[in-house]
mmCIF file of C-alpha atoms and ligand atoms in Angstrom:
data_model
loop_
_atom_site.group_PDB
_atom_site.id
_atom_site.type_symbol
_atom_site.label_atom_id
_atom_site.label_comp_id
_atom_site.label_asym_id
_atom_site.label_seq_id
_atom_site.Cartn_x
_atom_site.Cartn_y
_atom_site.Cartn_z
ATOM 1 C CA MET G 1 -20.925 1.448 69.808
ATOM 2 C CA THR G 2 -22.164 -1.450 67.690
ATOM 3 C CA SER G 3 -23.093 -4.101 69.963
ATOM 4 C CA ILE G 4 -21.056 -7.371 70.168
ATOM 5 C CA PRO G 5 -23.134 -10.503 69.680
ATOM 6 C CA ASN G 6 -22.048 -12.089 72.993
ATOM 7 C CA SER G 7 -24.924 -14.546 72.948
ATOM 8 C CA ALA G 8 -23.925 -15.659 69.308
ATOM 9 C CA THR G 9 -23.190 -19.358 69.153
ATOM 10 C CA HIS G 10 -20.168 -19.093 66.962
ATOM 11 C CA LEU G 11 -18.273 -17.427 69.728
ATOM 12 C CA THR G 12 -15.926 -19.401 72.092
ATOM 13 C CA ASN G 13 -15.322 -18.197 75.466
ATOM 14 C CA ARG G 14 -12.012 -16.963 74.408
ATOM 15 C CA ASP G 15 -13.532 -14.849 71.409
ATOM 16 C CA GLN G 16 -16.234 -13.358 73.856
ATOM 17 C CA ALA G 17 -13.512 -12.457 76.334
ATOM 18 C CA LEU G 18 -11.417 -10.801 73.532
ATOM 19 C CA LEU G 19 -14.115 -8.923 72.050
ATOM 20 C CA GLN G 20 -15.221 -7.725 75.367
ATOM 21 C CA ASP G 21 -11.718 -6.602 76.171
ATOM 22 C CA ALA G 22 -11.383 -4.893 72.648
ATOM 23 C CA GLN G 23 -14.574 -3.057 73.368
ATOM 24 C CA ALA G 24 -13.135 -1.971 76.770
ATOM 25 C CA LEU G 25 -10.073 -0.558 75.051
ATOM 26 C CA GLY G 26 -12.382 1.636 72.626
ATOM 27 C CA ALA G 27 -11.650 5.014 74.395
ATOM 28 C CA GLU G 28 -7.906 4.123 74.216
ATOM 29 C CA LEU G 29 -7.774 3.141 70.736
ATOM 30 C CA SER G 30 -9.649 6.094 69.900
ATOM 31 C CA ALA G 31 -7.236 8.475 71.881
ATOM 32 C CA TRP G 32 -4.129 6.869 70.152
ATOM 33 C CA ARG G 33 -5.682 7.259 66.654
ATOM 34 C CA ARG G 34 -6.703 10.845 67.237
ATOM 35 C CA HIS G 35 -3.204 11.726 68.664
ATOM 36 C CA LEU G 36 -1.673 10.368 65.257
ATOM 37 C CA HIS G 37 -4.381 11.993 63.299
ATOM 38 C CA GLN G 38 -3.576 15.350 64.795
ATOM 39 C CA TYR G 39 0.290 15.037 64.000
ATOM 40 C CA PRO G 40 0.410 13.226 60.644
ATOM 41 C CA GLU G 41 3.902 12.781 58.988
ATOM 42 C CA LEU G 42 4.898 12.238 55.338
ATOM 43 C CA SER G 43 6.590 9.006 54.146
ATOM 44 C CA GLY G 44 10.138 8.961 55.203
ATOM 45 C CA SER G 45 9.572 11.658 57.914
ATOM 46 C CA GLU G 46 7.727 9.594 60.556
ATOM 47 C CA GLN G 47 10.016 10.532 63.464
ATOM 48 C CA ALA G 48 7.453 11.783 65.906
ATOM 49 C CA THR G 49 4.923 8.898 64.912
ATOM 50 C CA ALA G 50 7.509 6.173 65.464
ATOM 51 C CA ALA G 51 8.676 7.726 68.902
ATOM 52 C CA TYR G 52 4.832 7.816 69.980
ATOM 53 C CA VAL G 53 4.474 4.002 68.918
ATOM 54 C CA ALA G 54 7.753 3.113 70.607
ATOM 55 C CA GLU G 55 6.570 5.018 73.815
ATOM 56 C CA ARG G 56 3.186 3.236 73.830
ATOM 57 C CA LEU G 57 4.967 -0.237 73.298
ATOM 58 C CA THR G 58 7.460 0.437 75.999
ATOM 59 C CA GLU G 59 4.724 1.357 78.625
ATOM 60 C CA MET G 60 3.150 -2.044 77.578
ATOM 61 C CA GLY G 61 6.527 -3.793 78.814
ATOM 62 C CA LEU G 62 7.865 -4.392 75.368
ATOM 63 C CA LYS G 63 11.494 -3.365 73.967
ATOM 64 C CA PRO G 64 10.866 -1.769 70.645
ATOM 65 C CA GLU G 65 13.463 -1.734 68.058
ATOM 66 C CA LYS G 66 13.441 1.688 66.507
ATOM 67 C CA ASN G 67 15.117 3.026 63.152
ATOM 68 C CA VAL G 68 15.083 -0.599 61.395
ATOM 69 C CA ALA G 69 17.202 -0.601 58.291
ATOM 70 C CA GLY G 70 17.748 2.992 58.620
ATOM 71 C CA THR G 71 14.025 3.878 58.377
ATOM 72 C CA HIS G 72 11.523 4.890 60.913
ATOM 73 C CA ALA G 73 10.229 1.397 61.180
ATOM 74 C CA VAL G 74 9.437 0.233 64.790
ATOM 75 C CA LEU G 75 9.566 -3.443 65.518
ATOM 76 C CA ALA G 76 8.603 -5.659 68.484
ATOM 77 C CA MET G 77 8.234 -8.982 69.493
ATOM 78 C CA ILE G 78 5.535 -10.605 71.892
ATOM 79 C CA GLU G 79 7.173 -13.830 72.986
ATOM 80 C CA GLY G 80 4.809 -16.629 74.380
ATOM 81 C CA PRO G 81 5.998 -18.994 77.032
ATOM 82 C CA ALA G 82 7.365 -21.539 74.819
ATOM 83 C CA ASP G 83 9.384 -21.561 71.361
ATOM 84 C CA GLY G 84 7.389 -21.875 68.320
ATOM 85 C CA GLU G 85 6.464 -20.184 65.022
ATOM 86 C CA VAL G 86 6.509 -16.456 64.480
ATOM 87 C CA VAL G 87 3.427 -14.726 62.934
ATOM 88 C CA ALA G 88 3.808 -11.224 61.761
ATOM 89 C CA LEU G 89 1.301 -8.358 62.192
ATOM 90 C CA ARG G 90 1.765 -5.145 60.163
ATOM 91 C CA ALA G 91 0.422 -1.542 60.211
ATOM 92 C CA ASP G 92 1.665 1.311 58.155
ATOM 93 C CA MET G 93 2.288 4.705 59.855
ATOM 94 C CA ASP G 94 2.557 7.465 57.127
ATOM 95 C CA ALA G 95 0.251 10.225 56.018
ATOM 96 C CA LEU G 96 -0.463 12.049 52.592
ATOM 97 C CA PRO G 97 0.295 15.582 51.416
ATOM 98 C CA ILE G 98 -3.399 16.655 51.583
ATOM 99 C CA ASP G 99 -4.942 19.566 53.701
ATOM 100 C CA GLU G 100 -7.577 18.337 55.828
ATOM 101 C CA ALA G 101 -10.984 19.642 55.095
ATOM 102 C CA ASN G 102 -12.663 18.018 58.375
ATOM 103 C CA GLN G 103 -13.486 20.535 61.248
ATOM 104 C CA VAL G 104 -13.059 17.752 63.801
ATOM 105 C CA PRO G 105 -11.391 18.365 67.267
ATOM 106 C CA TYR G 106 -8.710 16.074 66.176
ATOM 107 C CA ARG G 107 -8.065 17.859 62.808
ATOM 108 C CA SER G 108 -4.706 17.530 61.474
ATOM 109 C CA GLN G 109 -2.168 20.225 63.110
ATOM 110 C CA ASN G 110 0.457 19.896 60.396
ATOM 111 C CA THR G 111 -0.579 21.862 57.431
ATOM 112 C CA GLY G 112 -0.717 20.209 54.212
ATOM 113 C CA VAL G 113 -0.414 16.807 55.794
ATOM 114 C CA MET G 114 -3.380 14.445 56.573
ATOM 115 C CA HIS G 115 -4.026 10.948 57.565
ATOM 116 C CA ALA G 116 -6.467 10.642 54.495
ATOM 117 C CA CYS G 117 -5.815 6.744 54.099
ATOM 118 C CA GLY G 118 -6.555 5.560 57.569
ATOM 119 C CA HIS G 119 -2.887 4.876 58.540
ATOM 120 C CA ASP G 120 -3.571 6.358 61.939
ATOM 121 C CA ALA G 121 -6.191 3.929 62.269
ATOM 122 C CA HIS G 122 -4.017 0.931 61.374
ATOM 123 C CA THR G 123 -1.409 2.024 63.902
ATOM 124 C CA ALA G 124 -4.028 2.288 66.622
ATOM 125 C CA MET G 125 -5.450 -1.096 65.772
ATOM 126 C CA LEU G 126 -1.998 -2.769 66.106
ATOM 127 C CA LEU G 127 -1.299 -1.234 69.315
ATOM 128 C CA GLY G 128 -4.725 -2.353 70.440
ATOM 129 C CA ALA G 129 -3.965 -5.834 69.199
ATOM 130 C CA THR G 130 -0.652 -5.724 71.077
ATOM 131 C CA ARG G 131 -2.536 -4.943 74.409
ATOM 132 C CA LEU G 132 -4.838 -7.872 73.811
ATOM 133 C CA LEU G 133 -2.176 -10.229 73.111
ATOM 134 C CA LEU G 134 -0.108 -9.173 75.892
ATOM 135 C CA ALA G 135 -2.987 -9.969 78.081
ATOM 136 C CA ARG G 136 -3.105 -13.467 76.670
ATOM 137 C CA ARG G 137 0.670 -14.083 76.345
ATOM 138 C CA HIS G 138 0.287 -17.608 78.128
ATOM 139 C CA LEU G 139 -1.979 -18.615 75.242
ATOM 140 C CA LEU G 140 0.821 -17.990 72.687
ATOM 141 C CA LYS G 141 2.317 -21.134 71.226
ATOM 142 C CA GLY G 142 5.039 -19.114 69.476
ATOM 143 C CA SER G 143 5.811 -15.378 69.155
ATOM 144 C CA VAL G 144 4.199 -12.452 67.369
ATOM 145 C CA ARG G 145 6.546 -10.022 65.285
ATOM 146 C CA LEU G 146 4.837 -6.494 65.306
ATOM 147 C CA ILE G 147 5.793 -4.286 62.275
ATOM 148 C CA PHE G 148 4.898 -0.680 62.480
ATOM 149 C CA GLN G 149 6.031 0.282 58.833
ATOM 150 C CA PRO G 150 6.738 3.761 57.610
ATOM 151 C CA ALA G 151 6.535 5.121 53.999
ATOM 152 C CA GLU G 152 3.668 2.960 52.602
ATOM 153 C CA GLU G 153 2.375 5.810 50.559
ATOM 154 C CA ARG G 154 5.804 6.505 48.746
ATOM 155 C CA SER G 155 5.658 3.545 46.389
ATOM 156 C CA ASP G 156 9.165 4.118 44.883
ATOM 157 C CA GLY G 157 10.793 4.666 48.356
ATOM 158 C CA ASP G 158 13.489 2.847 49.653
ATOM 159 C CA ASP G 159 12.082 3.036 53.301
ATOM 160 C CA GLY G 160 8.797 1.115 53.137
ATOM 161 C CA ALA G 161 8.050 -2.666 53.072
ATOM 162 C CA LEU G 162 10.726 -3.680 50.536
ATOM 163 C CA ALA G 163 13.460 -1.992 52.535
ATOM 164 C CA LEU G 164 12.124 -3.916 55.451
ATOM 165 C CA VAL G 165 11.885 -7.226 53.655
ATOM 166 C CA ARG G 166 15.409 -6.658 52.070
ATOM 167 C CA ALA G 167 16.760 -6.031 55.840
ATOM 168 C CA GLY G 168 15.513 -9.548 56.683
ATOM 169 C CA VAL G 169 12.609 -8.660 58.957
ATOM 170 C CA LEU G 170 10.641 -11.666 57.839
ATOM 171 C CA GLN G 171 13.621 -13.864 58.150
ATOM 172 C CA LYS G 172 15.430 -13.080 61.560
ATOM 173 C CA PRO G 173 13.483 -14.726 63.012
ATOM 174 C CA LYS G 174 11.808 -16.721 60.350
ATOM 175 C CA VAL G 175 8.232 -15.468 60.064
ATOM 176 C CA SER G 176 5.601 -18.323 58.994
ATOM 177 C CA ALA G 177 2.853 -15.917 58.113
ATOM 178 C CA ILE G 178 1.989 -12.249 57.855
ATOM 179 C CA PHE G 179 -1.349 -10.289 58.289
ATOM 180 C CA GLY G 180 -2.358 -6.640 57.796
ATOM 181 C CA LEU G 181 -5.480 -4.524 57.786
ATOM 182 C CA HIS G 182 -6.634 -1.378 55.645
ATOM 183 C CA VAL G 183 -9.633 0.651 56.416
ATOM 184 C CA PHE G 184 -12.201 0.523 53.662
ATOM 185 C CA PRO G 185 -15.053 2.885 53.680
ATOM 186 C CA GLU G 186 -17.261 0.984 51.214
ATOM 187 C CA LEU G 187 -17.845 -1.646 53.886
ATOM 188 C CA PRO G 188 -19.922 -0.921 57.019
ATOM 189 C CA THR G 189 -18.229 -0.805 60.588
ATOM 190 C CA GLY G 190 -18.342 -4.369 62.139
ATOM 191 C CA THR G 191 -17.627 -6.072 58.820
ATOM 192 C CA LEU G 192 -14.245 -7.065 57.385
ATOM 193 C CA GLY G 193 -13.532 -8.431 53.938
ATOM 194 C CA THR G 194 -10.923 -9.973 51.653
ATOM 195 C CA ARG G 195 -10.378 -12.616 49.030
ATOM 196 C CA SER G 196 -7.980 -15.126 48.125
ATOM 197 C CA GLY G 197 -5.566 -14.520 45.255
ATOM 198 C CA PRO G 198 -5.082 -10.970 43.803
ATOM 199 C CA LEU G 199 -6.406 -8.163 46.013
ATOM 200 C CA MET G 200 -4.654 -5.022 44.841
ATOM 201 C CA ALA G 201 -2.358 -4.201 42.036
ATOM 202 C CA SER G 202 1.408 -3.481 41.286
ATOM 203 C CA THR G 203 2.260 0.245 40.944
ATOM 204 C CA ASP G 204 5.271 0.833 38.717
ATOM 205 C CA ARG G 205 5.928 4.152 37.219
ATOM 206 C CA PHE G 206 7.854 5.106 34.026
ATOM 207 C CA GLU G 207 9.061 7.910 32.018
ATOM 208 C CA VAL G 208 9.970 8.009 28.440
ATOM 209 C CA ILE G 209 12.344 10.666 26.726
ATOM 210 C CA MET G 210 11.980 10.950 22.998
ATOM 211 C CA ARG G 211 15.190 12.573 21.369
ATOM 212 C CA GLY G 212 14.937 13.995 17.968
ATOM 213 C CA ARG G 213 16.712 16.969 16.539
ATOM 214 C CA GLY G 214 15.268 20.498 16.916
ATOM 215 C CA THR G 215 14.865 22.696 13.811
ATOM 216 C CA HIS G 216 12.510 25.402 12.371
ATOM 217 C CA ALA G 217 8.984 24.376 12.430
ATOM 218 C CA ALA G 218 8.865 25.394 8.646
ATOM 219 C CA ARG G 219 11.692 22.938 7.642
ATOM 220 C CA PRO G 220 10.826 19.806 9.564
ATOM 221 C CA HIS G 221 12.900 17.801 6.802
ATOM 222 C CA HIS G 222 16.104 19.400 8.535
ATOM 223 C CA GLY G 223 15.255 17.695 12.018
ATOM 224 C CA ILE G 224 13.736 14.835 13.805
ATOM 225 C CA ASP G 225 10.242 15.645 15.424
ATOM 226 C CA PRO G 226 10.184 14.230 18.964
ATOM 227 C CA ILE G 227 6.598 15.605 19.251
ATOM 228 C CA LEU G 228 5.357 13.399 16.685
ATOM 229 C CA MET G 229 7.572 10.417 18.066
ATOM 230 C CA ALA G 230 5.791 11.045 21.459
ATOM 231 C CA ALA G 231 2.497 11.160 20.153
ATOM 232 C CA GLU G 232 2.712 7.917 18.108
ATOM 233 C CA ALA G 233 4.295 6.242 21.185
ATOM 234 C CA VAL G 234 1.375 7.409 23.424
ATOM 235 C CA SER G 235 -1.077 5.952 21.156
ATOM 236 C CA ALA G 236 0.874 2.637 20.445
ATOM 237 C CA LEU G 237 1.213 2.227 24.164
ATOM 238 C CA HIS G 238 -2.255 2.212 24.773
ATOM 239 C CA HIS G 239 -2.439 -0.978 22.402
ATOM 240 C CA LEU G 240 -0.364 -3.146 24.885
ATOM 241 C CA VAL G 241 -3.098 -3.893 26.964
ATOM 242 C CA SER G 242 -5.366 -4.917 24.253
ATOM 243 C CA ARG G 243 -2.936 -6.680 22.060
ATOM 244 C CA ARG G 244 -0.062 -7.946 24.151
ATOM 245 C CA VAL G 245 -1.925 -8.861 27.552
ATOM 246 C CA ASP G 246 -3.850 -11.954 28.131
ATOM 247 C CA PRO G 247 -7.598 -10.650 28.115
ATOM 248 C CA LEU G 248 -8.246 -12.651 31.198
ATOM 249 C CA LYS G 249 -5.656 -10.830 33.184
ATOM 250 C CA PRO G 250 -6.494 -7.173 34.257
ATOM 251 C CA ALA G 251 -3.841 -4.478 33.566
ATOM 252 C CA VAL G 252 -3.920 -0.696 33.272
ATOM 253 C CA LEU G 253 -1.397 1.489 31.504
ATOM 254 C CA THR G 254 -2.247 5.150 32.052
ATOM 255 C CA ILE G 255 -0.009 8.005 30.701
ATOM 256 C CA GLY G 256 -0.615 10.792 32.946
ATOM 257 C CA TRP G 257 1.711 13.573 31.743
ATOM 258 C CA LEU G 258 3.245 14.877 28.343
ATOM 259 C CA ARG G 259 5.655 17.548 27.801
ATOM 260 C CA GLY G 260 7.638 18.843 24.969
ATOM 261 C CA GLY G 261 8.360 22.255 23.151
ATOM 262 C CA LYS G 262 7.724 25.767 24.186
ATOM 263 C CA THR G 263 6.428 27.417 20.927
ATOM 264 C CA GLU G 264 4.696 26.826 17.724
ATOM 265 C CA ASN G 265 7.339 27.553 15.430
ATOM 266 C CA VAL G 266 10.141 25.396 16.728
ATOM 267 C CA ILE G 267 10.574 21.674 16.642
ATOM 268 C CA PRO G 268 12.117 20.833 19.866
ATOM 269 C CA ASP G 269 15.206 18.429 20.717
ATOM 270 C CA GLN G 270 13.093 16.295 22.884
ATOM 271 C CA ALA G 271 9.706 15.378 24.379
ATOM 272 C CA ARG G 272 8.929 13.388 27.591
ATOM 273 C CA PHE G 273 5.970 11.459 29.146
ATOM 274 C CA GLY G 274 5.298 9.312 32.051
ATOM 275 C CA GLY G 275 2.818 6.854 33.265
ATOM 276 C CA THR G 276 1.747 4.204 35.498
ATOM 277 C CA ILE G 277 1.418 0.365 34.929
ATOM 278 C CA ARG G 278 -0.961 -1.708 37.177
ATOM 279 C CA THR G 279 -1.161 -5.366 37.006
ATOM 280 C CA LEU G 280 -2.412 -8.089 39.404
ATOM 281 C CA ASP G 281 0.037 -10.667 38.347
ATOM 282 C CA PRO G 282 4.016 -10.625 39.135
ATOM 283 C CA ASP G 283 4.796 -12.388 35.749
ATOM 284 C CA LEU G 284 2.819 -9.763 33.735
ATOM 285 C CA ARG G 285 4.355 -6.931 35.705
ATOM 286 C CA ALA G 286 7.850 -8.215 34.689
ATOM 287 C CA GLN G 287 6.911 -8.283 31.159
ATOM 288 C CA PHE G 288 5.508 -4.753 30.998
ATOM 289 C CA PRO G 289 8.739 -2.921 31.062
ATOM 290 C CA ILE G 290 10.176 -4.905 28.131
ATOM 291 C CA TRP G 291 7.170 -4.217 25.851
ATOM 292 C CA ILE G 292 7.170 -0.616 26.609
ATOM 293 C CA GLN G 293 10.813 -0.342 25.688
ATOM 294 C CA GLN G 294 10.512 -2.372 22.529
ATOM 295 C CA CYS G 295 7.522 -0.126 21.543
ATOM 296 C CA VAL G 296 9.117 3.305 22.244
ATOM 297 C CA GLU G 297 12.620 2.496 20.795
ATOM 298 C CA GLY G 298 10.957 1.006 17.686
ATOM 299 C CA ILE G 299 8.920 4.215 17.091
ATOM 300 C CA ALA G 300 12.093 6.469 17.816
ATOM 301 C CA ALA G 301 14.031 4.372 15.346
ATOM 302 C CA ALA G 302 11.393 4.607 12.680
ATOM 303 C CA HIS G 303 11.806 8.371 12.914
ATOM 304 C CA GLY G 304 15.490 8.525 13.049
ATOM 305 C CA GLY G 305 15.504 9.431 16.678
ATOM 306 C CA SER G 306 16.098 7.629 19.830
ATOM 307 C CA ALA G 307 14.110 6.870 22.977
ATOM 308 C CA GLU G 308 15.164 6.241 26.713
ATOM 309 C CA PHE G 309 13.075 4.348 28.906
ATOM 310 C CA LEU G 310 13.127 4.904 32.770
ATOM 311 C CA LEU G 311 11.449 2.661 35.085
ATOM 312 C CA THR G 312 10.721 3.543 38.754
ATOM 313 C CA PRO G 313 9.720 0.214 40.389
ATOM 314 C CA GLY G 314 6.632 0.672 42.794
ATOM 315 C CA SER G 315 5.329 -2.281 44.849
ATOM 316 C CA ALA G 316 4.388 -5.793 43.986
ATOM 317 C CA PRO G 317 0.639 -6.833 43.719
ATOM 318 C CA VAL G 318 -1.060 -7.752 46.842
ATOM 319 C CA VAL G 319 -1.764 -11.524 46.188
ATOM 320 C CA ASN G 320 -3.431 -13.029 49.193
ATOM 321 C CA GLU G 321 -2.033 -16.566 49.673
ATOM 322 C CA ALA G 322 -4.809 -19.362 49.579
ATOM 323 C CA GLN G 323 -4.189 -21.290 52.756
ATOM 324 C CA ALA G 324 -3.548 -18.234 54.710
ATOM 325 C CA THR G 325 -6.572 -16.491 53.444
ATOM 326 C CA ALA G 326 -8.708 -19.708 54.143
ATOM 327 C CA PHE G 327 -7.283 -19.557 57.631
ATOM 328 C CA ALA G 328 -8.177 -15.961 58.091
ATOM 329 C CA PHE G 329 -11.743 -16.491 57.056
ATOM 330 C CA ALA G 330 -12.308 -19.518 59.359
ATOM 331 C CA SER G 331 -10.688 -17.463 62.314
ATOM 332 C CA LEU G 332 -12.630 -14.315 61.604
ATOM 333 C CA ASP G 333 -15.867 -15.996 60.552
ATOM 334 C CA ARG G 334 -15.890 -17.537 64.091
ATOM 335 C CA LEU G 335 -15.137 -14.125 65.783
ATOM 336 C CA LEU G 336 -17.428 -11.914 63.762
ATOM 337 C CA GLY G 337 -19.907 -14.225 62.262
ATOM 338 C CA VAL G 338 -19.986 -15.235 58.863
ATOM 339 C CA LYS G 339 -22.432 -12.441 57.703
ATOM 340 C CA ASN G 340 -19.703 -9.938 58.897
ATOM 341 C CA MET G 341 -16.832 -11.565 56.867
ATOM 342 C CA VAL G 342 -17.453 -10.146 53.374
ATOM 343 C CA ARG G 343 -16.051 -12.382 50.443
ATOM 344 C CA LEU G 344 -15.080 -9.753 48.103
ATOM 345 C CA ALA G 345 -15.742 -10.548 44.476
ATOM 346 C CA GLU G 346 -13.257 -8.289 42.870
ATOM 347 C CA PRO G 347 -9.480 -6.991 43.391
ATOM 348 C CA SER G 348 -8.918 -3.254 42.967
ATOM 349 C CA MET G 349 -6.244 -1.717 40.795
ATOM 350 C CA GLY G 350 -5.272 0.647 43.555
ATOM 351 C CA GLY G 351 -1.688 -0.223 45.180
ATOM 352 C CA GLU G 352 -0.313 -1.139 48.625
ATOM 353 C CA ASP G 353 3.072 -2.259 49.530
ATOM 354 C CA PHE G 354 2.018 -5.069 51.734
ATOM 355 C CA GLY G 355 2.401 -7.038 48.579
ATOM 356 C CA GLU G 356 6.191 -6.988 49.117
ATOM 357 C CA TYR G 357 5.556 -9.143 52.349
ATOM 358 C CA LEU G 358 3.426 -11.536 50.518
ATOM 359 C CA MET G 359 6.216 -12.048 47.853
ATOM 360 C CA GLU G 360 8.259 -13.351 50.676
ATOM 361 C CA VAL G 361 5.924 -15.298 53.025
ATOM 362 C CA PRO G 362 2.145 -16.406 53.044
ATOM 363 C CA GLY G 363 -0.306 -14.223 54.311
ATOM 364 C CA SER G 364 -3.556 -12.096 53.956
ATOM 365 C CA PHE G 365 -4.289 -8.535 53.675
ATOM 366 C CA ILE G 366 -7.845 -7.850 55.028
ATOM 367 C CA ARG G 367 -10.191 -4.740 54.470
ATOM 368 C CA VAL G 368 -11.697 -3.381 57.721
ATOM 369 C CA GLY G 369 -15.148 -1.675 57.186
ATOM 370 C CA THR G 370 -15.287 1.862 58.703
ATOM 371 C CA ARG G 371 -18.465 3.298 57.245
ATOM 372 C CA TYR G 372 -21.114 4.323 59.815
ATOM 373 C CA PRO G 373 -23.585 1.507 59.543
ATOM 374 C CA ASP G 374 -26.412 4.015 58.781
ATOM 375 C CA GLN G 375 -24.485 6.043 56.038
ATOM 376 C CA GLU G 376 -25.057 5.242 52.477
ATOM 377 C CA ARG G 377 -21.715 6.393 51.242
ATOM 378 C CA ALA G 378 -18.486 7.768 52.951
ATOM 379 C CA HIS G 379 -15.882 9.995 51.635
ATOM 380 C CA PRO G 380 -13.284 7.928 49.688
ATOM 381 C CA LEU G 381 -9.676 7.275 50.757
ATOM 382 C CA HIS G 382 -7.272 10.064 49.991
ATOM 383 C CA SER G 383 -10.036 12.546 50.174
ATOM 384 C CA PRO G 384 -9.578 15.820 52.247
ATOM 385 C CA HIS G 385 -12.858 14.851 53.868
ATOM 386 C CA PHE G 386 -11.992 11.335 54.831
ATOM 387 C CA ASP G 387 -12.818 10.117 58.274
ATOM 388 C CA ILE G 388 -13.801 6.792 59.949
ATOM 389 C CA ASP G 389 -16.217 5.414 62.280
ATOM 390 C CA GLU G 390 -13.997 4.861 65.166
ATOM 391 C CA ASP G 391 -15.894 1.739 66.349
ATOM 392 C CA ALA G 392 -14.122 0.041 63.567
ATOM 393 C CA LEU G 393 -10.850 0.257 65.547
ATOM 394 C CA VAL G 394 -12.341 -2.157 68.134
ATOM 395 C CA TYR G 395 -13.134 -4.887 65.553
ATOM 396 C CA GLY G 396 -9.579 -4.301 63.825
ATOM 397 C CA SER G 397 -7.758 -4.769 67.011
ATOM 398 C CA ALA G 398 -9.778 -7.817 67.800
ATOM 399 C CA ALA G 399 -9.192 -9.317 64.308
ATOM 400 C CA LEU G 400 -5.467 -8.950 64.523
ATOM 401 C CA ALA G 401 -5.205 -10.445 67.803
ATOM 402 C CA THR G 402 -7.352 -13.329 66.846
ATOM 403 C CA LEU G 403 -5.498 -14.090 63.932
ATOM 404 C CA ALA G 404 -2.291 -14.099 65.759
ATOM 405 C CA LEU G 405 -3.762 -16.474 68.491
ATOM 406 C CA ASP G 406 -5.319 -18.811 65.913
ATOM 407 C CA TRP G 407 -2.242 -19.114 63.698
ATOM 408 C CA PHE G 408 -0.643 -21.267 66.501
ATOM 409 C CA ASP G 409 -3.653 -23.366 67.154
ATOM 410 C CA ARG G 410 -4.093 -24.118 63.416
ATOM 411 C CA LEU G 411 -1.189 -26.477 64.115
ATOM 412 C CA VAL G 412 -2.718 -28.389 66.845
HETATM 413 NI NI1 NI N 501 -3.367 3.205 52.704
#
């Protein structure tokens, strides 16, 4: 266990007590995480996970709300002694369709499903923060909304963050800020990191159907060739990022699949392809589908064919609000020491549906280091070998609890 700097001058008595309590919770945090790790469930199928979370919250004396908005979400409120603002803490609970390659005692028991993105750890950290906050309920100058969210990995799902936002989870009661964590194997245990502004990208998907007219390959003039239309469209779409997008704004357009035809001597009726669009800017995100549609329809029309453009919205970019992020740095700098709070220089083009909450209320999404301090590299997220240094659970729990406690104090 990494030692907690209990003689450090930046720590208040309250911080010291909180870190010590978090450390004392270590074995329980690990037991919760390992249980969840052994029984992972895919997005939208988190029945057992939700039941497990609700049982733990009930044991702690809370009255969890289950099946929120027709999903497997579990919500609870920690109410302070007086009315005040509401701050929300969120953890995601779902796993990935991956066969675990680790031979550990807590290996996944559900074949083909694995917590390879650390959502088991996030859930355990939020349960830990709940325990820490309940022991300090008298210090709360408002309430803490706990959100255990399903279906984060299914970015086009109707049962993740967007479903909860639409169901009014941030409005009833009104939440003034939201914080969430994600494990991050690129940072060592004991450190956390984030940045103000864009942190992660939007994740929309699209499909294009190019419709021509099938004919004999030797007589192309009798038909309209959708393979050629698709080839031109794929090539042209790659120019959107370089010619339409402001060079100072990051964007990715990747076409990941292309299908059409069955044999060499037939021109088929249609060809299809699909891809993903990643941006860090909500306005740019809104513009992309318009550009793609213009491009593919124009190319199809030039050939005498037609194009159908289908958009599957994913999640919004994670854009950390400036004041809430400055607050998070101030709070966690004090708790962990400035050298352990990493100012991340760059965002990533990966996605995360926490962005949906941040479109509605201020807040910040924070990465938690989970790499063993003496390890140079760890297996990346979504790898069948992914695992974490469980000491990180202590820091994650303490960080969430501190953010909630400090949020009310910032008003004083
Ligand atoms: Ni994740």
